[in-house]
PDB file of C-alpha atoms in Angstrom:
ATOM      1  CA  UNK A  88      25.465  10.787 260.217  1.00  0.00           C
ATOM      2  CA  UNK A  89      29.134  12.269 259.748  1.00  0.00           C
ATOM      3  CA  UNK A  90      31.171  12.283 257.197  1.00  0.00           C
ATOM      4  CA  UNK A  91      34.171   9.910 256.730  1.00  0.00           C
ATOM      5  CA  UNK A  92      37.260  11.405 255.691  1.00  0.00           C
ATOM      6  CA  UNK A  93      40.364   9.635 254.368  1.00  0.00           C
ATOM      7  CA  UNK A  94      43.427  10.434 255.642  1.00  0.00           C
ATOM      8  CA  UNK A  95      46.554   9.609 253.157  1.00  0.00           C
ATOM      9  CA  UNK A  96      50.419   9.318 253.551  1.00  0.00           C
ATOM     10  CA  UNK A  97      52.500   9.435 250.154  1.00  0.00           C
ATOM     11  CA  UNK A  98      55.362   7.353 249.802  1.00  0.00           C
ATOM     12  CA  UNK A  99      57.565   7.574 246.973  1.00  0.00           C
ATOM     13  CA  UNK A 100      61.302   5.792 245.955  1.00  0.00           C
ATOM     14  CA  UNK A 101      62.600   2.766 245.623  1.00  0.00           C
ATOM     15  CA  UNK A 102      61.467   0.857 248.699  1.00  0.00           C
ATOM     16  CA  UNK A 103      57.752   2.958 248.135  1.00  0.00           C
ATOM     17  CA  UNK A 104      55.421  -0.015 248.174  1.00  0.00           C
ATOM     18  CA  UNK A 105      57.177  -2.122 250.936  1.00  0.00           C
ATOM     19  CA  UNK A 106      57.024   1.298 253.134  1.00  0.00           C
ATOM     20  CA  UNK A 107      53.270   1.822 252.347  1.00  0.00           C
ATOM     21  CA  UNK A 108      52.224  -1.719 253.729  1.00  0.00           C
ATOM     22  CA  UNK A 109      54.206  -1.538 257.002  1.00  0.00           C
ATOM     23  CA  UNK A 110      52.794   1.922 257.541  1.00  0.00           C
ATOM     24  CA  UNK A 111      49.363   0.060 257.198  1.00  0.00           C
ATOM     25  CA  UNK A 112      50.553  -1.955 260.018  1.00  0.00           C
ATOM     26  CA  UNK A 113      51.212   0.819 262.181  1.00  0.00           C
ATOM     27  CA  UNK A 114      47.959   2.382 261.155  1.00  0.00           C
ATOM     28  CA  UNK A 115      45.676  -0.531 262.595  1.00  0.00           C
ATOM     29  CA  UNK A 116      47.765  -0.733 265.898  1.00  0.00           C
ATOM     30  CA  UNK A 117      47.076   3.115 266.137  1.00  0.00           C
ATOM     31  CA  UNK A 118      43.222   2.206 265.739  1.00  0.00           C
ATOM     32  CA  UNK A 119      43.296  -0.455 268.309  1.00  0.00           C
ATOM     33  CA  UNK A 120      45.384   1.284 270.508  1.00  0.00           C
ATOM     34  CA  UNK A 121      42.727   4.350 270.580  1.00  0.00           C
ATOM     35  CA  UNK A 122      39.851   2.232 270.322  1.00  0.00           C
ATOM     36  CA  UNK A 123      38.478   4.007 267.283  1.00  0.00           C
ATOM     37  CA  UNK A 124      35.231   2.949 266.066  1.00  0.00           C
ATOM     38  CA  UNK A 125      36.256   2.729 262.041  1.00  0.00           C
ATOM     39  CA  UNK A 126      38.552   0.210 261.164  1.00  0.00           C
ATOM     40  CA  UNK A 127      39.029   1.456 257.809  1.00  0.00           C
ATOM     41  CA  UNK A 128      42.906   1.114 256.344  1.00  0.00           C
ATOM     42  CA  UNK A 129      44.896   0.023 253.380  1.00  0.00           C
ATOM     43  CA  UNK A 130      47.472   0.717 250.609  1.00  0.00           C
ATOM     44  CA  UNK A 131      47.427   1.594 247.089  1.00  0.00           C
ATOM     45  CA  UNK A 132      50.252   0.834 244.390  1.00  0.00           C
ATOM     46  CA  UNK A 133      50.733   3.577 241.855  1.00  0.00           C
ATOM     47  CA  UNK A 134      54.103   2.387 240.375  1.00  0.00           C
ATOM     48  CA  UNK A 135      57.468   1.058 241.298  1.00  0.00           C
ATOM     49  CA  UNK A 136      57.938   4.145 243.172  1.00  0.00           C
ATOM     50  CA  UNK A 137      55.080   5.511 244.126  1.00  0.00           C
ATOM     51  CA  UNK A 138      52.442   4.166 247.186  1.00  0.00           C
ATOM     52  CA  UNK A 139      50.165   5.563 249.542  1.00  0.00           C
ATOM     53  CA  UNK A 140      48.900   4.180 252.972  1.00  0.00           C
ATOM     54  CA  UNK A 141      45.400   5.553 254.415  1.00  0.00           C
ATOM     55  CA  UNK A 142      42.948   5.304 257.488  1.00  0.00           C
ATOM     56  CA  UNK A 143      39.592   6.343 257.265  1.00  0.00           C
ATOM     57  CA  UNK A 144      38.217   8.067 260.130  1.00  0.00           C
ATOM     58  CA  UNK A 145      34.928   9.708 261.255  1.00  0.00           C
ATOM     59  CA  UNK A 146      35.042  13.623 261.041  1.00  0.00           C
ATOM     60  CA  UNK A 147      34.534  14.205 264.576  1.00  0.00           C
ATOM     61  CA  UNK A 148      37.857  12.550 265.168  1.00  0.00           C
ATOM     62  CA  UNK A 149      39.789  14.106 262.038  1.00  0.00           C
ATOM     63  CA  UNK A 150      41.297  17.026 263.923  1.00  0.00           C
ATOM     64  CA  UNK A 151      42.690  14.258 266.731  1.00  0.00           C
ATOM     65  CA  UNK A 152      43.667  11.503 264.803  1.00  0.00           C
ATOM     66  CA  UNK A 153      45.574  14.062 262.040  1.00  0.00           C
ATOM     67  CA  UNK A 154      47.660  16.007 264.715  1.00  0.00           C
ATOM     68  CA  UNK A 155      48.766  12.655 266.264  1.00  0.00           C
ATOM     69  CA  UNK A 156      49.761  11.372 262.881  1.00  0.00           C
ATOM     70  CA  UNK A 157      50.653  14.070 260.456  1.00  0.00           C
ATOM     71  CA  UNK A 158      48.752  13.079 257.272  1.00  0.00           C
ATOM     72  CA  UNK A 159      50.467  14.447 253.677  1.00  0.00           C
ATOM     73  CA  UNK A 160      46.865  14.952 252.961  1.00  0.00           C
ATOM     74  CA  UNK A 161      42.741  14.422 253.608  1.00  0.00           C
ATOM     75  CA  UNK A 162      39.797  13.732 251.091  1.00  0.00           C
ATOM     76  CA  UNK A 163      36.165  12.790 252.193  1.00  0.00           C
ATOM     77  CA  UNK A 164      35.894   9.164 251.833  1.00  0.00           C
ATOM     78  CA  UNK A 165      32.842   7.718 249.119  1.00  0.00           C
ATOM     79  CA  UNK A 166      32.852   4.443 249.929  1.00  0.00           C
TER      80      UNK A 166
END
């Protein structure tokens, strides 16, 4: 079985949060759209102005799904 990495865009500033749950938005289009087989997104709030939006994807399609999308960053996903 592969590994499922999360991919993670940081969002900082005023408008942080609000930014960080539209990108979600955009995320699960993305995943329809491609017809990827993990369905794995969401949002975390850190403070007023910081938030990050994520997608988890299988590793075979890391390489794709990060050059479409520019990720800030990647972790393996544990959950």
């Amino acid at each position: 079985m592969s590994r499922k990495i999360k991919l993670i865009w940081d969002f900082r500033g005023a408008v942080a949060c609000e930014t960080a749950k539209h990108h979600e938005v955009h995320l699960k289009e993305y995943i329809n759209a491609e017809k990827l087989t993990l369905n794995i997104t969401g949002f975390e709030i850190f403070s007023d102005v910081y938030a990050r939006a994520f997608m988890v994807v299988s590793e075979e399609n890391m390489i794709l799904v990060r050059d479409a999308l520019k990720p800030h960053r990647g972790e393996v996903f544990e959950g």
